[in-house]
Amino acid sequence: TMIWTAALLMMVVSYADSGEDPYAWGDMFSSCHPLLEEHHSPINIDHRMTRNDSLGSLHLDGFDVVQTGHWTVENDGHSVVLQVSSGMSVSGGGLPDVYHTVQVHFHWGGPATNGSEHTVDKRRYPMEMHIVNLRSIYPNLTTALNDPLGLAVLGFFIDVVYADNVYFGHISQKLSSVAYKGQTTKIKPFPLISLLPQHNMSQYYRYYGSLTTPPCSQAVVWTLYEVPIYISWSQLAQFTSQIFSTEEDAEQVTPLQNNFRHIHPTFSRVISASKDAKLLTGTASHPLRLSATVLLLQIVLLRGFISSL
Ligand SMILES: *[C@@H]1O[C@H](CO)[C@@H](O)[C@H](O)[C@H]1NC(C)=O
Ligand SMILES: *[C@@H]1O[C@H](CO)[C@@H](O)[C@H](O)[C@H]1NC(C)=O
Ligand SMILES: *[C@@H]1O[C@H](CO)[C@@H](O)[C@H](O)[C@H]1NC(C)=O
Ligand SMILES: *[C@@H]1O[C@H](CO)[C@@H](O)[C@H](O)[C@H]1NC(C)=O
Ligand SMILES: [Zn+2]
């Protein structure tokens, strides 16, 4: 974990200068330039998916027990990061190996805008949570980034309802202690599974992509869960208006908002749906609607063309 933290720290420090604008990251990290046929994240998810019946639930080892020691919550100026102790790992569900869980972090928007990284049919959810797992054959992040399968990130959309989420409260209650960049606080470990949509863990999408922060390495097996985590409006507001990207003694205080990267093309990538995923069935009529629009457009253009003769 120390090594991981050091590696992460180096990355964070080195991209501080290119600012919060993801479009500018390429100036400092050429690997953040999304060239043709490169496999970047995030992406938009739509009905164009391929069902893969061999994709069942992942095995989440140690997620259902209270880990020993303590965890740390940190404001690194780009996100709120929960550094977990060793003892948890993920495997199965088509992953090629065992991956050790190293940290959990969040992406969000602003008081009036949504901030998930991935979108579903162009819709952005209020937040997105990432559980980052490092392929067990690697000692640290730096080595894993050269492997297209080096990291497995589990992505969860976060949506809002009227009730507080008690388990999410374990994290959101600690936010006031990490309001400013560089602040950390300890947190008592809790079963990580309690945060997750436990009845719907077999419903997910799978694709191969990248980190969504510099150096944007194309090293991530993505598992995006279909069913969101639900939190309350006030829990959401603790992220969108009470976290700052600046240090406590900074002359000008800047709220940390909209910390998501823009959507990237899928190019020739296949997006798989797990055996139990519902495949966005509510939107299955889109291709039809689209072709009807195209047909209408053709008729209109043709009529315009004919009348211009
Ligand atoms: C990562 O591991 C490799 C191989 O063991 C080592 O050479 C390198 O120094 C490590 N990097 C960090 C940042 O610890
Ligand atoms: C389905 O998923 C398995 C596990 O990831 C993979 O080996 C296989 O190639 C996939 N099948 C198709 C048709 O994509
Ligand atoms: C933002 O999230 C809210 C709550 O889930 C949703 O009702 C709204 O449609 C989303 N807005 C956009 C632009 O995606
Ligand atoms: C979640 O799982 C339950 C139990 O399998 C199922 O009845 C429900 O439809 C699922 N929810 C969604 C939104 O797919
Ligand atoms: Zn992330």
Short mmCIF file of C-alpha atoms and ligand atoms in Angstrom, two decimals:
data_model
loop_
_atom_site.label_atom_id
_atom_site.label_comp_id
_atom_site.label_asym_id
_atom_site.label_seq_id
_atom_site.Cartn_x
_atom_site.Cartn_y
_atom_site.Cartn_z
CA THR A 1 0.00 0.00 0.00
CA MET A 2 2.93 2.32 0.73
CA ILE A 3 4.33 1.73 -2.72
CA TRP A 4 0.93 2.31 -4.28
CA THR A 5 0.51 5.54 -2.34
CA ALA A 6 3.93 6.75 -3.45
CA ALA A 7 3.16 5.98 -7.08
CA LEU A 8 -0.23 7.66 -6.85
CA LEU A 9 1.29 10.67 -5.15
CA MET A 10 3.82 11.05 -7.96
CA MET A 11 1.04 10.96 -10.54
CA VAL A 12 -1.12 13.40 -8.63
CA VAL A 13 1.72 15.84 -8.06
CA SER A 14 2.78 15.69 -11.68
CA TYR A 15 -0.62 16.47 -13.13
CA ALA A 16 -1.39 19.25 -10.70
CA ASP A 17 0.10 21.75 -13.15
CA SER A 18 -2.06 20.82 -16.12
CA GLY A 19 -5.10 21.75 -14.06
CA GLU A 20 -8.60 20.33 -13.88
CA ASP A 21 -9.31 20.60 -17.61
CA PRO A 22 -9.14 17.06 -19.02
CA TYR A 23 -8.84 18.46 -22.54
CA ALA A 24 -5.51 20.02 -21.53
CA TRP A 25 -4.03 16.87 -20.00
CA GLY A 26 -2.62 15.83 -23.38
CA ASP A 27 -0.28 18.85 -23.30
CA MET A 28 1.61 17.28 -20.42
CA PHE A 29 0.80 13.60 -20.91
CA SER A 30 0.83 12.54 -24.54
CA SER A 31 -0.83 9.30 -23.38
CA CYS A 32 -3.94 11.39 -22.61
CA HIS A 33 -4.35 12.31 -26.31
CA PRO A 34 -7.13 10.04 -27.51
CA LEU A 35 -5.89 9.09 -30.98
CA LEU A 36 -7.84 7.08 -33.53
CA GLU A 37 -8.56 3.52 -32.38
CA GLU A 38 -7.13 4.15 -28.95
CA HIS A 39 -9.08 2.76 -26.05
CA HIS A 40 -9.90 5.51 -23.64
CA SER A 41 -12.40 5.93 -20.85
CA PRO A 42 -15.03 6.95 -19.98
CA ILE A 43 -17.50 6.02 -22.71
CA ASN A 44 -21.22 6.30 -23.30
CA ILE A 45 -23.12 3.04 -22.81
CA ASP A 46 -26.08 2.34 -25.09
CA HIS A 47 -28.02 -0.59 -26.54
CA ARG A 48 -25.16 -1.52 -28.88
CA MET A 49 -23.83 -4.25 -26.63
CA THR A 50 -23.04 -7.90 -27.08
CA ARG A 51 -24.46 -10.34 -24.57
CA ASN A 52 -21.84 -12.69 -23.15
CA ASP A 53 -23.48 -15.47 -21.17
CA SER A 54 -20.19 -16.51 -19.61
CA LEU A 55 -20.03 -13.22 -17.64
CA GLY A 56 -21.44 -14.05 -14.21
CA SER A 57 -20.95 -12.30 -10.85
CA LEU A 58 -17.42 -11.37 -9.84
CA HIS A 59 -16.02 -12.96 -6.73
CA LEU A 60 -15.49 -10.17 -4.18
CA ASP A 61 -13.18 -11.62 -1.58
CA GLY A 62 -13.12 -9.97 1.84
CA PHE A 63 -15.81 -7.44 0.92
CA ASP A 64 -18.28 -8.93 3.41
CA VAL A 65 -16.06 -8.77 6.49
CA VAL A 66 -14.75 -5.94 8.67
CA GLN A 67 -11.08 -5.56 7.77
CA THR A 68 -8.55 -5.07 10.55
CA GLY A 69 -6.57 -1.88 11.03
CA HIS A 70 -7.92 1.40 9.74
CA TRP A 71 -8.68 2.96 6.38
CA THR A 72 -7.78 6.49 5.33
CA VAL A 73 -9.92 9.09 3.60
CA GLU A 74 -7.95 11.69 1.68
CA ASN A 75 -8.69 14.80 -0.36
CA ASP A 76 -5.97 14.69 -3.03
CA GLY A 77 -7.20 17.83 -4.77
CA HIS A 78 -8.83 15.81 -7.57
CA SER A 79 -11.13 13.47 -5.66
CA VAL A 80 -11.92 12.00 -2.28
CA VAL A 81 -9.97 8.76 -2.00
CA LEU A 82 -10.62 5.96 0.47
CA GLN A 83 -7.38 3.99 0.89
CA VAL A 84 -8.28 0.53 2.11
CA SER A 85 -6.01 -1.90 3.93
CA SER A 86 -4.95 -5.13 2.23
CA GLY A 87 -7.27 -8.11 2.56
CA MET A 88 -9.75 -7.56 -0.26
CA SER A 89 -9.55 -8.79 -3.83
CA VAL A 90 -11.73 -9.37 -6.89
CA SER A 91 -11.66 -12.19 -9.44
CA GLY A 92 -13.97 -14.19 -11.71
CA GLY A 93 -16.59 -12.62 -13.96
CA GLY A 94 -14.24 -12.94 -16.94
CA LEU A 95 -11.30 -11.23 -15.20
CA PRO A 96 -8.05 -12.92 -16.26
CA ASP A 97 -6.51 -12.92 -12.78
CA VAL A 98 -6.94 -12.01 -9.11
CA TYR A 99 -6.81 -8.24 -8.45
CA HIS A 100 -6.07 -6.71 -5.05
CA THR A 101 -8.33 -3.88 -3.94
CA VAL A 102 -6.31 -0.75 -3.24
CA GLN A 103 -8.63 2.24 -3.12
CA VAL A 104 -12.10 3.67 -3.71
CA HIS A 105 -12.72 7.18 -5.05
CA PHE A 106 -15.52 9.33 -6.39
CA HIS A 107 -16.45 11.58 -9.31
CA TRP A 108 -19.16 14.22 -9.04
CA GLY A 109 -20.62 17.34 -10.66
CA GLY A 110 -21.82 20.55 -9.04
CA PRO A 111 -24.82 21.77 -7.05
CA ALA A 112 -26.98 21.71 -10.20
CA THR A 113 -25.14 19.36 -12.54
CA ASN A 114 -24.46 15.63 -12.64
CA GLY A 115 -20.94 14.27 -12.62
CA SER A 116 -20.68 10.55 -13.37
CA GLU A 117 -17.87 9.71 -15.79
CA HIS A 118 -19.68 7.09 -17.84
CA THR A 119 -23.03 7.98 -19.30
CA VAL A 120 -25.96 5.70 -20.13
CA ASP A 121 -27.80 6.70 -23.29
CA LYS A 122 -26.11 10.11 -22.87
CA ARG A 123 -27.57 10.46 -19.39
CA ARG A 124 -25.12 11.43 -16.68
CA TYR A 125 -25.79 10.17 -13.16
CA PRO A 126 -25.16 12.50 -10.20
CA MET A 127 -21.99 10.63 -9.13
CA GLU A 128 -19.81 7.62 -9.88
CA MET A 129 -17.76 5.50 -7.50
CA HIS A 130 -14.65 3.57 -8.59
CA ILE A 131 -13.18 0.60 -6.73
CA VAL A 132 -9.62 0.28 -8.03
CA ASN A 133 -7.97 -3.16 -8.03
CA LEU A 134 -4.37 -3.97 -8.97
CA ARG A 135 -3.50 -7.20 -10.81
CA SER A 136 -1.86 -9.39 -8.17
CA ILE A 137 1.25 -10.15 -10.24
CA TYR A 138 2.34 -6.51 -9.93
CA PRO A 139 4.07 -4.93 -6.93
CA ASN A 140 2.80 -1.45 -7.71
CA LEU A 141 0.74 0.76 -9.97
CA THR A 142 3.62 1.87 -12.17
CA THR A 143 4.33 -1.68 -13.33
CA ALA A 144 0.61 -2.46 -13.85
CA LEU A 145 0.10 0.51 -16.18
CA ASN A 146 2.08 -1.17 -18.97
CA ASP A 147 -0.36 -4.10 -19.05
CA PRO A 148 -3.70 -3.62 -20.87
CA LEU A 149 -5.17 -5.84 -18.11
CA GLY A 150 -3.14 -4.30 -15.27
CA LEU A 151 -6.06 -2.82 -13.34
CA ALA A 152 -9.67 -3.87 -12.79
CA VAL A 153 -11.93 -0.96 -11.89
CA LEU A 154 -15.46 -1.57 -10.65
CA GLY A 155 -17.65 1.41 -11.51
CA PHE A 156 -20.91 2.18 -9.73
CA PHE A 157 -23.33 4.93 -10.66
CA ILE A 158 -24.70 6.91 -7.73
CA ASP A 159 -28.24 8.26 -7.91
CA VAL A 160 -30.28 10.27 -5.41
CA VAL A 161 -33.39 9.47 -3.41
CA TYR A 162 -34.94 11.05 -0.33
CA ALA A 163 -33.47 8.67 2.27
CA ASP A 164 -29.94 8.71 3.62
CA ASN A 165 -27.77 5.70 2.79
CA VAL A 166 -26.48 4.57 6.18
CA TYR A 167 -23.41 2.81 4.78
CA PHE A 168 -22.49 5.67 2.47
CA GLY A 169 -22.71 7.80 5.61
CA HIS A 170 -19.53 6.09 6.86
CA ILE A 171 -17.72 8.07 4.17
CA SER A 172 -19.84 11.21 3.75
CA GLN A 173 -19.78 11.93 7.49
CA LYS A 174 -16.00 12.14 7.30
CA LEU A 175 -15.95 14.67 4.47
CA SER A 176 -15.84 17.73 6.71
CA SER A 177 -12.43 16.52 7.93
CA VAL A 178 -11.04 16.39 4.39
CA ALA A 179 -12.62 19.53 2.95
CA TYR A 180 -9.25 20.85 1.75
CA LYS A 181 -6.58 19.39 -0.50
CA GLY A 182 -3.99 17.33 1.36
CA GLN A 183 -6.18 16.60 4.37
CA THR A 184 -6.59 13.01 5.52
CA THR A 185 -8.59 11.32 8.23
CA LYS A 186 -8.86 7.79 9.56
CA ILE A 187 -11.99 5.72 9.14
CA LYS A 188 -13.08 2.50 10.80
CA PRO A 189 -13.29 -0.30 8.18
CA PHE A 190 -16.78 -1.56 7.33
CA PRO A 191 -17.88 -4.35 4.98
CA LEU A 192 -17.44 -2.74 1.57
CA ILE A 193 -20.23 -4.88 0.13
CA SER A 194 -22.74 -2.90 2.24
CA LEU A 195 -22.14 0.09 -0.09
CA LEU A 196 -22.94 -1.90 -3.22
CA PRO A 197 -26.23 -2.88 -4.94
CA GLN A 198 -26.01 -6.36 -3.40
CA HIS A 199 -29.04 -7.91 -5.14
CA ASN A 200 -27.90 -6.88 -8.59
CA MET A 201 -24.18 -7.63 -8.67
CA SER A 202 -24.56 -10.01 -11.61
CA GLN A 203 -25.83 -7.18 -13.84
CA TYR A 204 -22.91 -5.31 -15.40
CA TYR A 205 -21.18 -4.17 -18.57
CA ARG A 206 -17.60 -5.03 -19.49
CA TYR A 207 -15.15 -3.22 -21.71
CA TYR A 208 -11.41 -2.49 -21.98
CA GLY A 209 -10.34 1.11 -21.49
CA SER A 210 -8.12 3.52 -19.62
CA LEU A 211 -7.56 5.47 -16.45
CA THR A 212 -9.72 8.61 -16.50
CA THR A 213 -6.96 10.69 -14.89
CA PRO A 214 -3.38 11.24 -16.07
CA PRO A 215 -1.45 9.38 -17.31
CA CYS A 216 -4.68 7.97 -18.88
CA SER A 217 -3.00 4.57 -19.36
CA GLN A 218 -4.94 2.05 -21.42
CA ALA A 219 -4.60 -0.53 -18.68
CA VAL A 220 -8.10 -1.00 -17.27
CA VAL A 221 -10.62 -3.83 -17.43
CA TRP A 222 -13.83 -1.96 -16.69
CA THR A 223 -16.83 -3.49 -14.94
CA LEU A 224 -19.71 -1.04 -14.89
CA TYR A 225 -22.63 -2.06 -12.74
CA GLU A 226 -26.09 -1.51 -14.13
CA VAL A 227 -27.96 -0.79 -10.89
CA PRO A 228 -26.87 2.37 -9.06
CA ILE A 229 -26.09 3.01 -5.41
CA TYR A 230 -28.72 5.33 -3.90
CA ILE A 231 -27.80 8.17 -1.55
CA SER A 232 -29.71 11.23 -0.31
CA TRP A 233 -29.63 14.77 -1.70
CA SER A 234 -27.82 15.99 1.39
CA GLN A 235 -25.19 13.26 1.08
CA LEU A 236 -24.66 14.31 -2.54
CA ALA A 237 -24.42 17.97 -1.54
CA GLN A 238 -21.60 17.13 0.88
CA PHE A 239 -19.51 16.23 -2.16
CA THR A 240 -20.66 18.93 -4.55
CA SER A 241 -20.37 21.93 -2.27
CA GLN A 242 -18.18 21.09 0.72
CA ILE A 243 -14.99 19.76 -0.89
CA PHE A 244 -12.25 22.05 -2.20
CA SER A 245 -9.44 21.46 -4.69
CA THR A 246 -7.31 24.02 -2.88
CA GLU A 247 -5.39 23.88 0.37
CA GLU A 248 -6.85 25.28 3.56
CA ASP A 249 -4.54 28.31 3.57
CA ALA A 250 -4.89 29.07 -0.15
CA GLU A 251 -5.59 32.71 -1.02
CA GLN A 252 -8.43 31.73 -3.28
CA VAL A 253 -10.64 28.81 -2.30
CA THR A 254 -11.91 26.69 -5.21
CA PRO A 255 -14.66 24.08 -4.81
CA LEU A 256 -13.76 20.67 -6.23
CA GLN A 257 -16.51 20.07 -8.78
CA ASN A 258 -17.06 18.33 -12.12
CA ASN A 259 -14.06 16.02 -11.64
CA PHE A 260 -15.00 13.76 -14.54
CA ARG A 261 -13.24 13.20 -17.86
CA HIS A 262 -15.10 13.72 -21.15
CA ILE A 263 -16.67 10.82 -23.08
CA HIS A 264 -14.49 8.98 -25.62
CA PRO A 265 -15.42 7.06 -28.77
CA THR A 266 -15.62 3.28 -28.47
CA PHE A 267 -14.13 2.80 -31.98
CA SER A 268 -14.07 -0.93 -32.72
CA ARG A 269 -14.38 -1.99 -29.09
CA VAL A 270 -16.99 -4.53 -28.09
CA ILE A 271 -19.02 -3.59 -25.01
CA SER A 272 -20.26 -6.79 -23.37
CA ALA A 273 -23.32 -7.24 -21.23
CA SER A 274 -23.19 -9.85 -18.47
CA LYS A 275 -25.58 -12.79 -18.53
CA ASP A 276 -28.04 -11.06 -16.19
CA ALA A 277 -27.69 -7.47 -17.45
CA LYS A 278 -30.99 -6.03 -18.58
CA LEU A 279 -29.34 -4.54 -21.68
CA LEU A 280 -31.08 -1.18 -21.36
CA THR A 281 -34.27 -2.83 -22.54
CA GLY A 282 -36.25 0.38 -21.96
CA THR A 283 -34.33 1.99 -24.81
CA ALA A 284 -34.40 -0.87 -27.30
CA SER A 285 -36.52 1.18 -29.70
CA HIS A 286 -33.76 3.71 -30.41
CA PRO A 287 -32.48 2.11 -33.63
CA LEU A 288 -36.01 2.11 -35.00
CA ARG A 289 -36.62 5.69 -34.03
CA LEU A 290 -33.29 6.67 -35.56
CA SER A 291 -33.97 4.96 -38.88
CA ALA A 292 -37.42 6.58 -39.01
CA THR A 293 -35.76 9.98 -38.54
CA VAL A 294 -33.22 9.24 -41.25
CA LEU A 295 -36.00 8.14 -43.60
CA LEU A 296 -37.95 11.32 -42.89
CA LEU A 297 -34.85 13.40 -43.51
CA GLN A 298 -34.26 11.64 -46.81
CA ILE A 299 -37.84 12.32 -47.90
CA VAL A 300 -37.53 15.97 -46.93
CA LEU A 301 -34.20 16.29 -48.76
CA LEU A 302 -35.55 14.47 -51.81
CA ARG A 303 -38.60 16.74 -51.94
CA GLY A 304 -36.33 19.76 -51.64
CA PHE A 305 -34.18 18.39 -54.41
CA ILE A 306 -37.14 17.64 -56.68
CA SER A 307 -38.71 21.05 -56.16
CA SER A 308 -35.40 22.73 -56.94
CA LEU A 309 -35.31 21.06 -60.36
C1 LIG B 1 7.50 -0.73 -8.90
O1 LIG B 1 8.02 -2.03 -8.98
C2 LIG B 1 9.15 -2.14 -9.84
C3 LIG B 1 9.50 -3.62 -9.98
O2 LIG B 1 9.61 -4.23 -8.73
C4 LIG B 1 10.30 -1.30 -9.29
O3 LIG B 1 11.42 -1.36 -10.15
C5 LIG B 1 9.82 0.15 -9.17
O4 LIG B 1 10.82 0.94 -8.56
C6 LIG B 1 8.53 0.25 -8.37
N1 LIG B 1 8.02 1.62 -8.45
C7 LIG B 1 7.62 2.31 -7.39
C8 LIG B 1 7.09 3.68 -7.66
O5 LIG B 1 7.69 1.88 -6.27
C1 LIG B 2 -17.05 -13.82 -23.21
O1 LIG B 2 -16.29 -13.55 -22.02
C2 LIG B 2 -15.21 -14.46 -21.81
C3 LIG B 2 -14.60 -14.07 -20.48
O2 LIG B 2 -14.15 -12.75 -20.51
C4 LIG B 2 -14.22 -14.33 -22.95
O3 LIG B 2 -13.16 -15.26 -22.77
C5 LIG B 2 -14.93 -14.62 -24.26
O4 LIG B 2 -14.03 -14.38 -25.33
C6 LIG B 2 -16.14 -13.73 -24.42
N1 LIG B 2 -16.90 -14.12 -25.60
C7 LIG B 2 -17.17 -13.26 -26.58
C8 LIG B 2 -17.97 -13.82 -27.70
O5 LIG B 2 -16.84 -12.09 -26.55
C1 LIG B 3 -29.11 14.14 -13.44
O1 LIG B 3 -29.52 13.22 -12.45
C2 LIG B 3 -30.88 13.33 -12.09
C3 LIG B 3 -31.12 12.42 -10.90
O2 LIG B 3 -30.83 11.08 -11.22
C4 LIG B 3 -31.73 12.94 -13.30
O3 LIG B 3 -33.10 13.06 -12.97
C5 LIG B 3 -31.37 13.86 -14.46
O4 LIG B 3 -32.05 13.42 -15.63
C6 LIG B 3 -29.88 13.85 -14.74
N1 LIG B 3 -29.59 14.90 -15.71
C7 LIG B 3 -28.86 14.68 -16.83
C8 LIG B 3 -28.67 15.88 -17.70
O5 LIG B 3 -28.40 13.59 -17.16
C1 LIG B 4 -32.28 -6.23 -9.05
O1 LIG B 4 -32.35 -7.61 -8.71
C2 LIG B 4 -33.64 -8.05 -8.32
C3 LIG B 4 -33.51 -9.47 -7.82
O2 LIG B 4 -32.86 -10.27 -8.78
C4 LIG B 4 -34.58 -7.92 -9.53
O3 LIG B 4 -35.87 -8.35 -9.17
C5 LIG B 4 -34.62 -6.46 -9.96
O4 LIG B 4 -35.38 -6.32 -11.14
C6 LIG B 4 -33.19 -5.95 -10.24
N1 LIG B 4 -33.26 -4.49 -10.46
C7 LIG B 4 -32.98 -3.93 -11.63
C8 LIG B 4 -33.14 -2.46 -11.71
O5 LIG B 4 -32.60 -4.55 -12.61
ZN ZN B 5 -12.15 7.27 -11.18
#
